[in-house]
């Protein structure tokens, strides 16, 4: 029996220690939650006053109620003149800091209306905004706002490769265009 009594007293002691440790952890978690809450509230109050005094960035949310063609923004870039170009599932628009201007993608040579679903876009050094649409690649000149279809097809990726050249990938081919938007090479893979 002395062994059982010693065992039960050790067991009771361990339970007591575990319960103290559990209480300690609970208090510690409450303390950390309150500390983080106070720090968050303090930092947001400083940030709101600092943004007014020091011109720090203030973030805003824009939706179709503000002039976006769609709330589904898929691509965004900024040009050298400060315009923000936003590609959405329902079209392209240009933001000047106050309002969104929708750009209708209509091919200047054929007069055909292009698809408006902007998947990706890239701005090159010649003020051309390259657009990846579901069934074509096109370019908008950012100063004249004229759209020109480059190539029809289903493309997966594209990007600049230097000196004005641009590479476009489809499921089975790779196309390289020069700075004047002319096809230089096409390679099937």
PDB file of C-alpha atoms in Angstrom:
ATOM      1  CA  UNK A   1       0.000   0.000   0.000  1.00  0.00           C
ATOM      2  CA  UNK A   2       2.770   2.509   0.603  1.00  0.00           C
ATOM      3  CA  UNK A   3       3.619   2.342  -3.115  1.00  0.00           C
ATOM      4  CA  UNK A   4       0.010   3.096  -4.118  1.00  0.00           C
ATOM      5  CA  UNK A   5      -0.140   6.030  -1.706  1.00  0.00           C
ATOM      6  CA  UNK A   6       3.093   7.446  -3.073  1.00  0.00           C
ATOM      7  CA  UNK A   7       1.849   6.932  -6.611  1.00  0.00           C
ATOM      8  CA  UNK A   8      -1.428   8.736  -5.905  1.00  0.00           C
ATOM      9  CA  UNK A   9       0.359  11.655  -4.232  1.00  0.00           C
ATOM     10  CA  UNK A  10       2.735  11.971  -7.232  1.00  0.00           C
ATOM     11  CA  UNK A  11      -0.275  11.742  -9.553  1.00  0.00           C
ATOM     12  CA  UNK A  12      -2.069  14.467  -7.562  1.00  0.00           C
ATOM     13  CA  UNK A  13       1.043  16.631  -7.635  1.00  0.00           C
ATOM     14  CA  UNK A  14       1.342  16.222 -11.430  1.00  0.00           C
ATOM     15  CA  UNK A  15      -2.331  17.055 -11.906  1.00  0.00           C
ATOM     16  CA  UNK A  16      -1.874  20.151  -9.758  1.00  0.00           C
ATOM     17  CA  UNK A  17       1.210  21.189 -11.766  1.00  0.00           C
ATOM     18  CA  UNK A  18      -0.579  20.574 -15.063  1.00  0.00           C
ATOM     19  CA  UNK A  19      -3.583  22.597 -13.952  1.00  0.00           C
ATOM     20  CA  UNK A  20      -1.303  25.469 -12.858  1.00  0.00           C
ATOM     21  CA  UNK A  21       0.487  25.251 -16.181  1.00  0.00           C
ATOM     22  CA  UNK A  22      -2.858  25.260 -18.008  1.00  0.00           C
ATOM     23  CA  UNK A  23      -4.027  28.303 -16.016  1.00  0.00           C
ATOM     24  CA  UNK A  24      -0.692  29.984 -16.710  1.00  0.00           C
ATOM     25  CA  UNK A  25      -1.062  29.340 -20.461  1.00  0.00           C
ATOM     26  CA  UNK A  26      -4.614  30.670 -20.455  1.00  0.00           C
ATOM     27  CA  UNK A  27      -3.562  33.836 -18.651  1.00  0.00           C
ATOM     28  CA  UNK A  28      -0.592  34.197 -20.987  1.00  0.00           C
ATOM     29  CA  UNK A  29      -2.872  33.876 -24.050  1.00  0.00           C
ATOM     30  CA  UNK A  30      -5.292  36.461 -22.647  1.00  0.00           C
ATOM     31  CA  UNK A  31      -2.354  38.766 -21.972  1.00  0.00           C
ATOM     32  CA  UNK A  32      -1.012  38.316 -25.533  1.00  0.00           C
ATOM     33  CA  UNK A  33      -4.427  38.878 -27.091  1.00  0.00           C
ATOM     34  CA  UNK A  34      -4.886  42.088 -25.134  1.00  0.00           C
ATOM     35  CA  UNK A  35      -1.350  43.220 -25.897  1.00  0.00           C
ATOM     36  CA  UNK A  36      -1.844  42.666 -29.650  1.00  0.00           C
ATOM     37  CA  UNK A  37      -5.229  44.382 -29.517  1.00  0.00           C
ATOM     38  CA  UNK A  38      -3.748  47.430 -27.791  1.00  0.00           C
ATOM     39  CA  UNK A  39      -0.813  47.517 -30.199  1.00  0.00           C
ATOM     40  CA  UNK A  40      -3.155  47.243 -33.196  1.00  0.00           C
ATOM     41  CA  UNK A  41      -5.425  50.011 -31.937  1.00  0.00           C
ATOM     42  CA  UNK A  42      -2.442  52.201 -31.105  1.00  0.00           C
ATOM     43  CA  UNK A  43      -0.784  51.607 -34.499  1.00  0.00           C
ATOM     44  CA  UNK A  44      -3.972  52.311 -36.465  1.00  0.00           C
ATOM     45  CA  UNK A  45      -4.537  55.549 -34.567  1.00  0.00           C
ATOM     46  CA  UNK A  46      -0.949  56.597 -35.263  1.00  0.00           C
ATOM     47  CA  UNK A  47      -1.253  55.555 -38.921  1.00  0.00           C
ATOM     48  CA  UNK A  48      -4.444  57.543 -39.428  1.00  0.00           C
ATOM     49  CA  UNK A  49      -2.945  60.688 -37.945  1.00  0.00           C
ATOM     50  CA  UNK A  50       0.390  60.112 -39.670  1.00  0.00           C
ATOM     51  CA  UNK A  51      -1.252  59.680 -43.061  1.00  0.00           C
ATOM     52  CA  UNK A  52      -2.891  63.075 -42.651  1.00  0.00           C
ATOM     53  CA  UNK A  53       0.272  64.824 -41.443  1.00  0.00           C
ATOM     54  CA  UNK A  54       2.999  63.133 -43.474  1.00  0.00           C
ATOM     55  CA  UNK A  55       1.218  62.194 -46.703  1.00  0.00           C
ATOM     56  CA  UNK A  56       1.583  58.466 -46.143  1.00  0.00           C
ATOM     57  CA  UNK A  57      -0.469  56.288 -48.465  1.00  0.00           C
ATOM     58  CA  UNK A  58      -4.117  55.830 -47.746  1.00  0.00           C
ATOM     59  CA  UNK A  59      -5.671  52.751 -49.314  1.00  0.00           C
ATOM     60  CA  UNK A  60      -9.026  52.886 -51.052  1.00  0.00           C
ATOM     61  CA  UNK A  61     -11.228  50.196 -52.534  1.00  0.00           C
ATOM     62  CA  UNK A  62     -12.745  50.686 -55.982  1.00  0.00           C
ATOM     63  CA  UNK A  63     -15.597  48.689 -57.488  1.00  0.00           C
ATOM     64  CA  UNK A  64     -17.899  48.882 -60.481  1.00  0.00           C
ATOM     65  CA  UNK A  65     -19.798  51.572 -58.564  1.00  0.00           C
ATOM     66  CA  UNK A  66     -16.684  53.764 -59.015  1.00  0.00           C
ATOM     67  CA  UNK A  67     -16.485  53.111 -62.764  1.00  0.00           C
ATOM     68  CA  UNK A  68     -14.603  49.821 -63.084  1.00  0.00           C
ATOM     69  CA  UNK A  69     -16.050  47.644 -65.866  1.00  0.00           C
ATOM     70  CA  UNK A  70     -16.037  44.666 -63.468  1.00  0.00           C
ATOM     71  CA  UNK A  71     -15.127  43.928 -59.860  1.00  0.00           C
ATOM     72  CA  UNK A  72     -12.963  41.063 -61.138  1.00  0.00           C
ATOM     73  CA  UNK A  73      -9.597  42.780 -61.707  1.00  0.00           C
ATOM     74  CA  UNK A  74      -7.168  40.425 -63.446  1.00  0.00           C
ATOM     75  CA  UNK A  75      -4.240  42.693 -64.375  1.00  0.00           C
ATOM     76  CA  UNK A  76      -2.909  46.083 -63.380  1.00  0.00           C
ATOM     77  CA  UNK A  77       0.029  48.259 -64.479  1.00  0.00           C
ATOM     78  CA  UNK A  78       1.139  51.905 -64.370  1.00  0.00           C
ATOM     79  CA  UNK A  79       2.591  53.880 -67.250  1.00  0.00           C
ATOM     80  CA  UNK A  80       5.262  56.590 -67.225  1.00  0.00           C
ATOM     81  CA  UNK A  81       2.641  59.368 -67.256  1.00  0.00           C
ATOM     82  CA  UNK A  82       1.109  58.083 -64.005  1.00  0.00           C
ATOM     83  CA  UNK A  83      -2.011  56.463 -65.433  1.00  0.00           C
ATOM     84  CA  UNK A  84      -3.088  53.229 -63.830  1.00  0.00           C
ATOM     85  CA  UNK A  85      -4.268  50.651 -66.379  1.00  0.00           C
ATOM     86  CA  UNK A  86      -6.717  48.087 -65.030  1.00  0.00           C
ATOM     87  CA  UNK A  87      -7.680  44.941 -66.930  1.00  0.00           C
ATOM     88  CA  UNK A  88     -10.892  43.299 -65.780  1.00  0.00           C
ATOM     89  CA  UNK A  89     -13.090  40.438 -66.929  1.00  0.00           C
ATOM     90  CA  UNK A  90     -15.338  43.000 -68.654  1.00  0.00           C
ATOM     91  CA  UNK A  91     -12.834  45.378 -70.209  1.00  0.00           C
ATOM     92  CA  UNK A  92      -9.877  47.698 -69.943  1.00  0.00           C
ATOM     93  CA  UNK A  93      -9.900  51.069 -68.205  1.00  0.00           C
ATOM     94  CA  UNK A  94      -7.478  53.852 -67.408  1.00  0.00           C
ATOM     95  CA  UNK A  95      -7.477  55.548 -63.998  1.00  0.00           C
ATOM     96  CA  UNK A  96      -6.195  59.109 -63.777  1.00  0.00           C
ATOM     97  CA  UNK A  97      -6.410  59.483 -60.002  1.00  0.00           C
ATOM     98  CA  UNK A  98     -10.014  60.678 -60.012  1.00  0.00           C
ATOM     99  CA  UNK A  99     -12.030  58.531 -62.386  1.00  0.00           C
ATOM    100  CA  UNK A 100     -11.929  55.395 -64.520  1.00  0.00           C
ATOM    101  CA  UNK A 101     -12.169  55.785 -68.318  1.00  0.00           C
ATOM    102  CA  UNK A 102     -13.272  52.611 -70.102  1.00  0.00           C
ATOM    103  CA  UNK A 103     -11.277  51.808 -73.242  1.00  0.00           C
ATOM    104  CA  UNK A 104     -13.234  49.907 -75.903  1.00  0.00           C
ATOM    105  CA  UNK A 105     -11.031  47.411 -77.723  1.00  0.00           C
ATOM    106  CA  UNK A 106     -11.946  47.863 -81.374  1.00  0.00           C
ATOM    107  CA  UNK A 107      -9.357  46.857 -83.971  1.00  0.00           C
ATOM    108  CA  UNK A 108      -8.284  49.978 -85.871  1.00  0.00           C
ATOM    109  CA  UNK A 109      -7.618  48.099 -89.140  1.00  0.00           C
ATOM    110  CA  UNK A 110     -10.729  45.882 -89.342  1.00  0.00           C
ATOM    111  CA  UNK A 111     -13.199  47.757 -87.145  1.00  0.00           C
ATOM    112  CA  UNK A 112     -14.050  44.520 -85.316  1.00  0.00           C
ATOM    113  CA  UNK A 113     -14.808  44.684 -81.627  1.00  0.00           C
ATOM    114  CA  UNK A 114     -12.319  42.563 -79.680  1.00  0.00           C
ATOM    115  CA  UNK A 115     -13.078  40.475 -76.645  1.00  0.00           C
ATOM    116  CA  UNK A 116     -13.090  42.544 -73.481  1.00  0.00           C
ATOM    117  CA  UNK A 117     -11.830  39.889 -71.028  1.00  0.00           C
ATOM    118  CA  UNK A 118      -8.299  41.078 -70.158  1.00  0.00           C
ATOM    119  CA  UNK A 119      -6.299  38.141 -68.783  1.00  0.00           C
ATOM    120  CA  UNK A 120      -2.818  39.706 -68.592  1.00  0.00           C
ATOM    121  CA  UNK A 121      -1.121  42.869 -69.764  1.00  0.00           C
ATOM    122  CA  UNK A 122       2.377  44.280 -70.129  1.00  0.00           C
ATOM    123  CA  UNK A 123       3.564  47.812 -70.885  1.00  0.00           C
ATOM    124  CA  UNK A 124       6.583  48.077 -73.193  1.00  0.00           C
ATOM    125  CA  UNK A 125       8.996  50.980 -73.688  1.00  0.00           C
ATOM    126  CA  UNK A 126       7.155  52.239 -76.798  1.00  0.00           C
ATOM    127  CA  UNK A 127       3.962  53.044 -74.826  1.00  0.00           C
ATOM    128  CA  UNK A 128       2.293  49.867 -76.083  1.00  0.00           C
ATOM    129  CA  UNK A 129       0.098  47.989 -73.666  1.00  0.00           C
ATOM    130  CA  UNK A 130       0.193  44.330 -74.700  1.00  0.00           C
ATOM    131  CA  UNK A 131      -3.011  42.472 -73.827  1.00  0.00           C
ATOM    132  CA  UNK A 132      -3.610  38.759 -73.460  1.00  0.00           C
ATOM    133  CA  UNK A 133      -7.265  38.085 -74.268  1.00  0.00           C
ATOM    134  CA  UNK A 134      -8.959  34.657 -74.302  1.00  0.00           C
ATOM    135  CA  UNK A 135      -8.570  34.198 -78.085  1.00  0.00           C
ATOM    136  CA  UNK A 136      -6.051  36.794 -79.222  1.00  0.00           C
ATOM    137  CA  UNK A 137      -3.077  38.988 -78.432  1.00  0.00           C
ATOM    138  CA  UNK A 138      -3.492  42.716 -78.962  1.00  0.00           C
ATOM    139  CA  UNK A 139      -1.835  46.046 -78.308  1.00  0.00           C
ATOM    140  CA  UNK A 140      -3.272  49.374 -77.150  1.00  0.00           C
ATOM    141  CA  UNK A 141      -1.126  52.421 -77.751  1.00  0.00           C
ATOM    142  CA  UNK A 142      -1.456  54.255 -74.437  1.00  0.00           C
ATOM    143  CA  UNK A 143      -1.253  57.746 -75.954  1.00  0.00           C
ATOM    144  CA  UNK A 144      -3.641  57.330 -78.893  1.00  0.00           C
ATOM    145  CA  UNK A 145      -5.824  54.630 -77.222  1.00  0.00           C
ATOM    146  CA  UNK A 146      -5.987  52.731 -80.521  1.00  0.00           C
ATOM    147  CA  UNK A 147      -6.206  48.950 -80.383  1.00  0.00           C
ATOM    148  CA  UNK A 148      -4.519  46.624 -82.852  1.00  0.00           C
ATOM    149  CA  UNK A 149      -4.982  42.858 -82.923  1.00  0.00           C
ATOM    150  CA  UNK A 150      -1.609  41.107 -83.220  1.00  0.00           C
ATOM    151  CA  UNK A 151      -2.511  37.423 -83.527  1.00  0.00           C
ATOM    152  CA  UNK A 152      -5.558  35.238 -83.077  1.00  0.00           C
ATOM    153  CA  UNK A 153      -5.288  32.034 -81.052  1.00  0.00           C
ATOM    154  CA  UNK A 154      -5.432  30.683 -77.530  1.00  0.00           C
ATOM    155  CA  UNK A 155      -2.335  31.865 -75.667  1.00  0.00           C
ATOM    156  CA  UNK A 156      -1.099  30.947 -72.216  1.00  0.00           C
ATOM    157  CA  UNK A 157       1.652  33.455 -71.400  1.00  0.00           C
ATOM    158  CA  UNK A 158       3.600  36.384 -72.757  1.00  0.00           C
ATOM    159  CA  UNK A 159       6.319  38.835 -71.780  1.00  0.00           C
ATOM    160  CA  UNK A 160       9.057  41.202 -72.903  1.00  0.00           C
ATOM    161  CA  UNK A 161      12.483  39.771 -73.698  1.00  0.00           C
ATOM    162  CA  UNK A 162      14.428  42.998 -74.157  1.00  0.00           C
ATOM    163  CA  UNK A 163      15.129  45.520 -76.926  1.00  0.00           C
ATOM    164  CA  UNK A 164      11.414  45.842 -77.655  1.00  0.00           C
ATOM    165  CA  UNK A 165      10.966  42.171 -78.526  1.00  0.00           C
ATOM    166  CA  UNK A 166       8.032  40.303 -77.092  1.00  0.00           C
ATOM    167  CA  UNK A 167       7.449  36.570 -76.694  1.00  0.00           C
ATOM    168  CA  UNK A 168       4.009  34.911 -76.734  1.00  0.00           C
ATOM    169  CA  UNK A 169       3.340  31.271 -75.808  1.00  0.00           C
ATOM    170  CA  UNK A 170       0.446  29.120 -76.896  1.00  0.00           C
ATOM    171  CA  UNK A 171      -0.208  25.482 -76.037  1.00  0.00           C
ATOM    172  CA  UNK A 172       1.999  24.265 -78.876  1.00  0.00           C
ATOM    173  CA  UNK A 173       3.997  27.228 -80.232  1.00  0.00           C
ATOM    174  CA  UNK A 174       6.243  30.103 -79.284  1.00  0.00           C
ATOM    175  CA  UNK A 175       6.013  33.431 -81.150  1.00  0.00           C
ATOM    176  CA  UNK A 176       8.526  36.288 -81.010  1.00  0.00           C
ATOM    177  CA  UNK A 177       7.500  39.790 -82.132  1.00  0.00           C
ATOM    178  CA  UNK A 178       9.856  42.718 -82.709  1.00  0.00           C
ATOM    179  CA  UNK A 179       9.407  46.253 -81.406  1.00  0.00           C
ATOM    180  CA  UNK A 180       7.176  47.147 -84.372  1.00  0.00           C
ATOM    181  CA  UNK A 181       4.804  44.271 -83.524  1.00  0.00           C
ATOM    182  CA  UNK A 182       5.932  42.193 -86.514  1.00  0.00           C
ATOM    183  CA  UNK A 183       6.256  38.427 -86.131  1.00  0.00           C
ATOM    184  CA  UNK A 184       9.973  37.559 -86.182  1.00  0.00           C
ATOM    185  CA  UNK A 185       9.868  33.838 -85.445  1.00  0.00           C
ATOM    186  CA  UNK A 186       7.347  31.126 -84.734  1.00  0.00           C
ATOM    187  CA  UNK A 187       8.463  27.827 -83.290  1.00  0.00           C
ATOM    188  CA  UNK A 188       6.267  24.793 -82.687  1.00  0.00           C
ATOM    189  CA  UNK A 189       7.157  22.640 -79.711  1.00  0.00           C
TER     190      UNK A 189
END
